[in-house]
């Protein structure tokens, strides 16, 4: 077995009582480079997209976009300005694997981990390796995606780096209309690097870094609308030192993260607004194995955010936190996990967070999971400090949630069915006050319940291999005051992917169904977005003996479905992409 240094140890050690879906590199490479596309076609998460490549935000288990956290190598990277991640600013091809964890995770991953967490992993291998990977994709609308990656490792050193470039004129014709997507061009560049050094058998140092630079011209909803554009520049740097001695394991993490934007309200003018936040994060984990069956872990962390921008002025805040985690294997079949967290901040009062879960393996066929937790989301910089509108008296959003998961394994089939319920209070909403001013207030209470299913099947017949993966989600997310479904939360979402392999030939078919969507808080039927069903198909052939040279073609939106994830934000019809992969 190849020795692997896992970038997010807490995900591996203390998440056995919740649902986790791993997306391998083979799944990642079948989808466009954006995190939105990958998760849209392979998970239960619904995305609001302002058009292809434009701003994109998730709804996980019926929650809002600020209640899903993106975790980069164990660090929460949600924007301190908006409280969420724009999933079209994340290029997926620089990561070894991506994990999707449903349910609360605020004890370990902090603010916003209510609906679930998305984990982007740069895992390092310490084995004699040297390889290069080059992928280039060219599609309609002058869409180009290219990535070069290199991996070099010994038993002492491990290095992994990649550079990706994505761009498109994005000038597609709307299905069934004599109109084209205008002012939708975009580009983005991402540089990822990870390096590790094993000092000895008990100590290792790792450094992770990412730089993102992108620009998007926001697509117009009408021919006479003003042309705008948005620029992002983000950096992430993380240094870790891991040690193991006797029954102790410790991890020291120091992270420096920056985010910066420029917004041009009219691209024909020189003026623009801007803003950014610089964050320093210090985190110390200490694990103690009381016995082979019991483990206790403490986490101490400190975060300092410095914000500067056109709307928030020059502001800062500091957060300190302490967490305690406990894991106990009562028998070979039964374990449980307990955890708690408390924060201290100069900007708000935080509730005591906790999580309790258990897992029991009745047999190789059936396993039962249970988890109950309290989670939260803190106000963002914009919520607290926006000039003329910010509310420094806001309380964090708080939620209680419970879930029961059932896992079934039979020969080549695997099935996970999870039912869940959630109560959220003090939800933060921007509402109009006197005059035309808007301000954020703690107002809504929300009740959420639903179910998820994950299905997998893999079968080999001689040299023929079939691999199927499917997901289904049913979400009810009700405003307690009006008893109406939250807008942009579909009741139903379904995905499926069937892959076929025969010798050097590989093919796949994907499907994504999204049910009708309310776009207003009163659920007015006049403003419902229709359900849509989108399919993709692809095929590639390996022209070499060692999988070095591969050529393929993909048809997206195969049946030319007319659909929109937001009003007047139409997505492309049928379009084709050809690609070349080189591994040497």
XYZ file of C-alpha atoms in Angstrom:
584
model
C 0.000 0.000 0.000
C 1.236 3.492 -0.839
C 1.669 5.702 2.201
C -0.635 8.728 1.976
C -0.580 11.871 4.087
C -4.224 12.897 4.391
C -4.728 16.658 4.346
C -7.897 16.658 6.505
C -7.402 14.203 9.375
C -10.508 15.303 11.292
C -12.722 14.283 8.366
C -11.230 10.799 8.510
C -11.205 10.372 12.310
C -14.412 12.022 13.555
C -17.070 11.700 10.823
C -18.070 8.051 11.073
C -21.648 8.831 12.124
C -22.553 11.033 9.134
C -22.936 10.540 5.390
C -19.774 11.114 3.328
C -19.582 10.799 -0.455
C -16.106 10.650 -2.043
C -15.603 11.867 -5.623
C -12.473 10.255 -7.054
C -10.202 11.695 -9.741
C -11.949 9.566 -12.412
C -15.270 11.255 -11.580
C -13.629 14.689 -11.417
C -12.181 14.316 -14.932
C -15.578 13.473 -16.492
C -16.969 16.896 -15.639
C -16.050 20.463 -16.585
C -13.443 22.086 -14.385
C -15.852 24.110 -12.214
C -16.876 22.793 -8.809
C -20.474 23.720 -9.668
C -20.676 21.302 -12.591
C -18.972 18.461 -10.729
C -21.327 18.636 -7.738
C -24.426 19.381 -9.810
C -24.192 16.098 -11.726
C -22.893 13.867 -8.918
C -24.446 14.992 -5.618
C -27.756 16.011 -4.047
C -26.755 19.703 -3.868
C -28.799 22.214 -5.897
C -27.073 25.257 -7.434
C -28.323 28.700 -8.345
C -26.299 29.807 -11.369
C -26.504 33.249 -12.911
C -25.680 31.622 -16.243
C -22.805 29.375 -17.341
C -19.605 30.367 -15.535
C -21.309 33.192 -13.632
C -21.831 33.413 -9.860
C -22.984 30.134 -8.360
C -24.294 29.314 -4.885
C -25.539 26.056 -3.327
C -28.526 24.816 -1.380
C -27.574 21.725 0.640
C -30.385 19.963 2.504
C -32.718 22.902 1.951
C -30.433 25.486 3.563
C -29.204 28.823 2.213
C -25.979 29.363 0.279
C -24.203 30.734 3.387
C -24.922 27.489 5.268
C -22.642 25.264 3.172
C -18.911 25.391 3.883
C -16.029 24.699 1.506
C -13.064 23.172 3.370
C -9.641 23.405 1.695
C -7.175 20.926 3.224
C -8.996 21.161 6.559
C -9.473 24.974 6.557
C -12.828 26.769 6.139
C -12.448 29.097 3.120
C -15.931 30.629 2.860
C -15.815 34.346 2.060
C -15.702 36.621 5.110
C -17.557 39.243 3.067
C -20.474 37.165 1.770
C -20.373 34.138 4.067
C -20.320 31.696 1.146
C -18.121 30.346 -1.621
C -18.768 31.067 -5.287
C -18.472 27.526 -6.643
C -17.586 28.754 -10.140
C -14.356 30.217 -8.744
C -13.114 26.759 -7.697
C -11.289 24.686 -10.320
C -11.524 21.007 -9.405
C -8.678 19.464 -11.372
C -5.931 20.432 -8.948
C -7.263 18.110 -6.214
C -6.687 14.383 -5.622
C -10.164 13.844 -4.233
C -13.252 15.800 -3.194
C -15.482 14.704 -0.306
C -19.074 15.765 0.311
C -20.200 15.495 3.939
C -23.899 16.036 4.572
C -25.149 17.522 7.836
C -23.747 19.739 10.537
C -20.030 20.139 11.133
C -19.612 23.438 12.982
C -17.737 21.893 15.911
C -14.775 21.113 13.645
C -15.206 23.415 10.622
C -16.761 26.509 12.161
C -19.275 29.005 10.859
C -21.718 27.977 8.135
C -21.327 24.193 8.387
C -25.080 23.650 8.791
C -26.287 22.033 5.573
C -22.990 20.284 4.861
C -19.335 20.666 3.940
C -17.362 20.228 0.696
C -13.775 19.051 1.217
C -11.055 19.830 -1.348
C -8.060 17.590 -0.715
C -4.400 17.750 -1.784
C -3.269 14.413 -0.332
C 0.449 13.660 -0.569
C 2.010 10.234 -1.272
C 5.472 9.276 0.006
C 6.578 6.698 -2.533
C 9.053 6.817 -5.416
C 7.012 8.544 -8.114
C 7.486 10.884 -11.034
C 4.671 11.632 -13.457
C 3.233 14.400 -15.586
C -0.396 14.948 -16.533
C -1.580 17.230 -19.323
C -5.242 17.715 -20.244
C -6.706 20.082 -22.805
C -10.394 20.561 -23.675
C -11.829 22.646 -26.512
C -15.534 23.213 -26.987
C -18.122 25.400 -28.607
C -18.292 29.122 -27.770
C -14.466 29.087 -27.967
C -14.326 27.355 -24.581
C -10.850 26.230 -23.555
C -9.814 24.301 -20.464
C -6.241 23.161 -19.916
C -4.331 21.752 -16.967
C -0.780 20.631 -16.418
C 0.104 18.692 -13.284
C 3.303 17.184 -11.957
C 3.850 14.717 -9.108
C 7.293 13.877 -7.775
C 7.956 11.944 -4.598
C 10.448 9.838 -2.667
C 10.156 8.213 0.719
C 11.213 11.536 2.264
C 9.788 14.178 -0.062
C 6.478 14.604 -1.848
C 5.606 17.349 -4.316
C 2.388 17.904 -6.239
C 1.581 20.969 -8.362
C -0.811 21.962 -11.119
C -1.767 24.948 -13.223
C -5.172 25.260 -14.878
C -6.665 27.774 -17.279
C -10.353 28.045 -18.196
C -11.868 30.569 -20.573
C -14.864 30.992 -22.846
C -16.513 33.574 -25.084
C -19.730 32.074 -23.666
C -21.775 33.512 -26.562
C -24.241 30.644 -26.980
C -27.686 30.909 -28.529
C -30.673 30.479 -26.228
C -32.642 27.314 -26.949
C -35.779 28.082 -28.958
C -35.021 31.813 -29.228
C -33.298 34.155 -31.660
C -31.239 35.593 -28.814
C -27.644 35.039 -27.761
C -25.885 35.183 -24.421
C -24.084 38.542 -24.489
C -21.345 39.971 -22.263
C -20.824 36.511 -20.746
C -17.124 35.958 -21.450
C -14.870 34.803 -18.626
C -11.457 33.408 -17.766
C -9.745 32.058 -14.657
C -6.281 30.789 -13.764
C -5.475 28.568 -10.783
C -2.097 27.499 -9.437
C -2.060 24.711 -6.817
C 0.988 23.335 -5.024
C 1.597 20.967 -2.134
C 4.935 19.840 -0.731
C 5.691 17.533 2.185
C 8.862 16.476 3.992
C 9.167 13.573 6.438
C 11.683 14.682 9.032
C 11.575 11.208 10.554
C 9.026 8.503 11.269
C 7.316 10.696 13.850
C 7.427 14.193 12.323
C 6.464 15.683 8.972
C 5.955 19.165 7.540
C 3.540 20.058 4.730
C 2.893 23.261 2.848
C -0.170 23.889 0.671
C -0.715 26.913 -1.558
C -3.294 28.090 -4.078
C -3.572 31.252 -6.180
C -6.744 32.089 -8.119
C -7.176 34.930 -10.605
C -10.383 35.355 -12.589
C -12.579 37.788 -14.474
C -16.219 37.428 -15.505
C -18.400 39.705 -17.587
C -21.871 39.183 -16.149
C -24.361 38.003 -18.772
C -27.124 40.454 -19.657
C -30.790 39.719 -18.972
C -31.957 42.221 -21.608
C -30.300 43.784 -24.689
C -30.308 47.285 -23.171
C -28.881 46.337 -19.781
C -25.599 47.918 -18.665
C -22.543 45.715 -19.167
C -20.759 44.816 -15.933
C -17.813 42.668 -14.910
C -16.299 41.204 -11.755
C -12.681 40.362 -10.911
C -11.526 37.913 -8.221
C -8.054 37.420 -6.800
C -7.727 34.897 -3.961
C -4.712 33.297 -2.277
C -4.539 30.452 0.246
C -1.442 29.291 2.111
C -1.251 26.628 4.795
C 1.735 25.304 6.751
C 1.334 22.212 8.946
C 3.573 20.275 11.294
C 2.414 16.800 12.298
C 3.958 14.793 15.127
C 3.342 11.416 16.733
C 4.859 10.345 20.047
C 3.755 7.504 22.297
C -0.056 7.756 22.409
C -0.176 11.382 21.255
C -0.631 12.905 17.797
C -0.407 16.640 17.264
C -1.022 18.928 14.306
C -0.034 22.591 14.174
C -1.643 24.577 11.345
C -0.886 28.153 10.305
C -2.917 29.583 7.430
C -2.959 32.927 5.632
C -5.907 33.500 3.299
C -6.760 36.551 1.210
C -9.787 37.429 -0.905
C -10.178 40.503 -3.079
C -12.711 41.677 -5.667
C -13.240 44.555 -8.087
C -16.756 45.195 -9.395
C -17.246 47.359 -12.486
C -20.844 48.592 -12.551
C -20.302 49.849 -16.118
C -17.356 48.422 -18.056
C -17.349 51.489 -20.306
C -16.372 53.654 -17.347
C -13.225 53.713 -15.240
C -14.857 53.578 -11.809
C -15.284 50.412 -9.749
C -15.918 49.285 -6.193
C -13.615 46.881 -4.396
C -13.156 45.012 -1.178
C -11.151 42.299 0.464
C -10.289 40.429 3.621
C -6.983 39.086 4.912
C -7.317 36.213 7.383
C -4.760 34.624 9.675
C -5.680 31.261 11.192
C -3.784 29.363 13.856
C -4.985 25.900 14.839
C -3.606 23.221 17.162
C -4.984 19.658 17.341
C -3.843 17.201 19.998
C -5.101 13.607 19.905
C -4.604 11.129 22.743
C -5.306 7.416 22.364
C -6.445 6.273 25.801
C -6.584 2.751 24.441
C -7.059 1.001 21.135
C -10.793 1.699 21.506
C -10.885 5.224 22.973
C -9.533 8.470 21.570
C -9.862 12.052 22.784
C -8.936 15.155 20.795
C -8.663 18.833 21.679
C -8.648 21.678 19.147
C -7.558 25.221 19.950
C -7.854 27.845 17.220
C -7.520 31.567 16.668
C -8.649 33.620 13.681
C -8.052 37.270 12.871
C -9.885 38.871 9.928
C -8.903 42.289 8.550
C -11.359 43.733 6.040
C -11.050 46.760 3.779
C -13.483 47.823 1.089
C -15.773 50.362 -0.502
C -18.741 49.278 1.617
C -17.235 48.041 4.883
C -14.430 50.547 5.438
C -11.432 49.411 7.496
C -12.658 46.759 9.956
C -11.363 43.723 11.788
C -12.478 41.001 14.180
C -10.897 38.257 16.248
C -12.261 34.811 17.116
C -10.888 32.233 19.523
C -12.290 28.753 19.951
C -11.809 25.514 21.893
C -13.210 22.120 20.928
C -13.228 18.720 22.589
C -13.872 15.516 20.608
C -14.333 11.973 21.923
C -14.513 8.670 20.039
C -15.160 5.270 21.592
C -15.369 1.879 19.911
C -17.523 -0.052 22.372
C -17.189 -3.242 20.325
C -16.001 -4.138 16.842
C -19.511 -3.337 15.606
C -20.531 -0.344 17.720
C -18.966 3.070 18.248
C -20.052 6.552 19.238
C -18.666 10.097 18.930
C -19.158 13.193 21.107
C -17.882 16.725 20.545
C -18.387 20.269 21.834
C -17.101 23.731 20.958
C -17.173 27.234 22.431
C -16.031 30.456 20.768
C -15.166 33.906 22.049
C -15.358 36.882 19.692
C -15.133 40.638 19.899
C -18.021 40.978 17.398
C -20.809 38.630 18.588
C -21.822 36.069 21.211
C -21.501 32.444 20.131
C -23.666 29.555 21.384
C -22.177 26.334 22.742
C -21.987 23.893 19.840
C -22.116 20.125 20.153
C -22.474 16.908 18.215
C -23.327 13.352 19.269
C -23.475 10.333 17.013
C -23.331 6.565 16.937
C -22.805 3.827 14.379
C -23.712 0.146 14.653
C -22.787 -2.572 12.171
C -25.544 -5.147 12.388
C -23.921 -7.230 9.647
C -21.922 -6.927 6.441
C -25.260 -6.160 4.806
C -26.618 -3.393 7.077
C -25.191 -0.521 9.141
C -27.125 2.114 11.120
C -25.953 5.677 11.846
C -27.385 8.409 14.064
C -26.232 11.991 14.635
C -27.606 14.974 16.561
C -25.910 18.369 16.574
C -26.145 22.095 17.150
C -24.541 24.305 14.489
C -24.308 27.983 13.660
C -23.339 30.707 11.184
C -21.757 33.982 12.230
C -22.640 37.337 10.624
C -20.406 38.326 7.716
C -18.395 41.527 7.362
C -21.089 42.892 5.066
C -23.792 42.008 7.624
C -21.971 43.723 10.476
C -20.171 46.654 8.903
C -21.686 47.608 5.534
C -21.665 51.400 5.437
C -25.056 52.853 6.387
C -26.719 49.423 6.659
C -24.620 47.036 8.776
C -26.016 45.785 12.075
C -23.333 45.198 14.775
C -25.963 43.684 17.129
C -26.666 40.621 14.978
C -26.687 37.195 16.610
C -25.286 34.107 14.879
C -27.775 31.830 13.158
C -28.279 28.655 15.178
C -29.633 25.234 14.245
C -30.502 21.924 15.841
C -30.543 18.916 13.576
C -30.812 15.154 13.664
C -30.300 12.455 11.056
C -30.620 8.690 10.773
C -28.579 6.919 8.111
C -28.988 3.393 6.795
C -26.212 1.738 4.778
C -26.747 -1.428 2.756
C -24.046 -3.489 1.034
C -24.836 -6.562 -1.033
C -22.287 -8.009 -3.423
C -21.742 -5.256 -6.037
C -24.458 -2.907 -4.703
C -24.195 -0.210 -2.066
C -27.074 1.999 -0.904
C -27.235 4.757 1.715
C -30.604 6.209 2.773
C -30.610 9.107 5.241
C -33.581 10.903 6.816
C -33.005 14.224 8.547
C -34.729 17.114 10.303
C -33.540 20.590 11.243
C -34.716 23.727 13.084
C -32.970 27.029 12.341
C -33.502 30.218 14.329
C -32.187 33.785 14.062
C -31.723 33.446 10.311
C -30.167 36.642 8.985
C -32.082 38.453 6.246
C -31.617 41.848 4.627
C -34.954 43.677 4.868
C -36.121 47.200 3.929
C -36.334 49.781 6.691
C -37.494 53.390 6.503
C -36.981 54.918 3.083
C -35.051 52.830 0.554
C -32.424 51.518 2.972
C -31.986 47.803 3.672
C -30.413 46.326 6.793
C -29.742 42.789 8.066
C -31.831 41.502 11.002
C -32.327 38.214 12.843
C -35.818 37.312 11.744
C -36.622 33.935 10.279
C -37.241 30.568 11.872
C -37.096 27.648 9.470
C -38.107 23.984 9.708
C -36.375 21.569 7.327
C -36.859 17.862 6.796
C -36.214 15.405 4.011
C -34.343 12.343 2.825
C -31.345 11.482 0.658
C -30.313 8.328 -1.159
C -26.900 7.406 -2.594
C -26.700 4.352 -4.846
C -23.664 2.626 -6.329
C -23.147 -0.507 -8.423
C -20.064 -1.876 -10.163
C -19.851 -5.110 -12.140
C -17.274 -6.807 -14.360
C -18.077 -9.295 -17.127
C -14.879 -10.608 -18.673
C -13.297 -7.387 -20.004
C -16.535 -5.386 -19.764
C -16.923 -3.128 -16.715
C -20.108 -1.253 -15.737
C -20.138 1.407 -13.005
C -23.310 3.211 -11.894
C -23.727 5.989 -9.316
C -26.956 7.776 -8.459
C -28.317 10.271 -5.931
C -31.778 11.487 -4.948
C -32.857 14.233 -2.539
C -36.252 15.236 -1.206
C -36.163 18.576 0.643
C -38.917 20.431 2.494
C -37.693 23.793 3.813
C -40.476 25.843 5.419
C -40.566 29.378 6.772
C -42.262 28.911 10.171
C -44.121 32.207 9.863
C -45.683 31.654 6.437
C -45.421 27.846 6.179
C -44.095 28.392 2.647
C -41.183 26.620 0.980
C -38.006 28.718 0.929
C -37.352 30.059 -2.546
C -34.648 28.402 -4.648
C -35.027 25.111 -2.788
C -36.430 22.388 -5.098
C -38.416 19.580 -3.506
C -36.719 17.011 -5.738
C -33.299 16.493 -7.256
C -31.958 13.329 -8.920
C -28.665 12.487 -10.600
C -27.319 9.383 -12.291
C -24.099 8.359 -14.025
C -23.412 5.130 -15.912
C -19.860 4.364 -17.082
C -18.758 1.566 -19.392
C -15.215 0.311 -19.961
C -13.973 -2.215 -22.517
C -10.251 -2.620 -23.064
C -9.102 0.836 -24.245
C -12.601 2.247 -24.743
C -14.520 4.203 -22.083
C -17.947 5.814 -22.281
C -20.377 7.436 -19.854
C -23.861 8.929 -19.649
C -24.993 11.469 -17.027
C -28.424 12.732 -16.083
C -29.557 15.516 -13.734
C -33.221 16.160 -12.906
C -34.225 19.212 -10.846
C -37.830 19.754 -9.797
C -39.747 23.007 -10.070
C -38.421 25.926 -8.041
C -40.187 28.816 -6.303
C -38.485 32.164 -6.902
C -40.553 34.250 -4.449
C -41.088 33.890 -0.696
C -44.898 33.717 -1.148
C -44.520 30.758 -3.566
C -46.471 32.623 -6.256
C -47.168 30.072 -9.042
C -46.642 32.798 -11.677
C -42.946 32.887 -10.841
C -42.066 29.198 -10.694
C -39.077 27.908 -12.633
C -40.048 24.747 -14.499
C -38.407 21.422 -13.722
C -35.579 20.443 -16.053
C -33.802 17.265 -17.079
C -30.301 17.594 -18.557
C -28.091 14.799 -19.899
C -24.449 14.541 -20.978
C -22.665 11.786 -22.867
C -18.985 11.181 -23.514
C -16.598 8.625 -24.988
C -12.813 8.357 -25.134
C -10.204 5.937 -26.442
C -6.727 5.136 -25.154
C -4.264 4.899 -28.054
C -1.349 3.601 -25.972
C -0.551 0.488 -23.976
C -0.060 2.276 -20.642
C -2.919 4.779 -20.724
C -0.562 7.546 -21.847
C -2.463 9.024 -24.788
C -6.242 9.423 -24.645
C -8.634 11.304 -26.967
C -12.330 11.872 -26.303
C -15.479 13.798 -27.150
C -18.380 14.955 -24.981
C -21.885 16.214 -25.788
C -23.377 18.381 -23.037
C -27.147 18.899 -22.739
C -27.602 16.049 -25.191
C -31.355 16.485 -25.685
C -31.110 20.298 -26.086
C -33.178 21.017 -22.958
C -34.318 24.611 -22.450
C -33.730 25.460 -18.804
C -32.721 28.172 -16.362
C -31.540 27.920 -12.748
C -32.487 31.577 -12.126
C -35.124 33.710 -13.921
C -33.896 34.942 -17.322
C -30.548 33.180 -16.824
C -30.725 30.616 -19.601
C -28.171 27.826 -19.840
C -26.611 26.509 -23.084
C -28.322 24.016 -25.344
C -26.557 21.041 -26.895
C -22.816 21.672 -27.275
C -19.730 19.587 -27.962
C -16.237 19.367 -26.466
C -13.187 17.402 -27.624
C -10.321 16.612 -25.288
C -6.823 15.167 -25.106
C -5.206 13.602 -22.030
C -1.496 12.799 -21.756
C -0.007 10.905 -18.795
C 3.722 10.204 -18.803
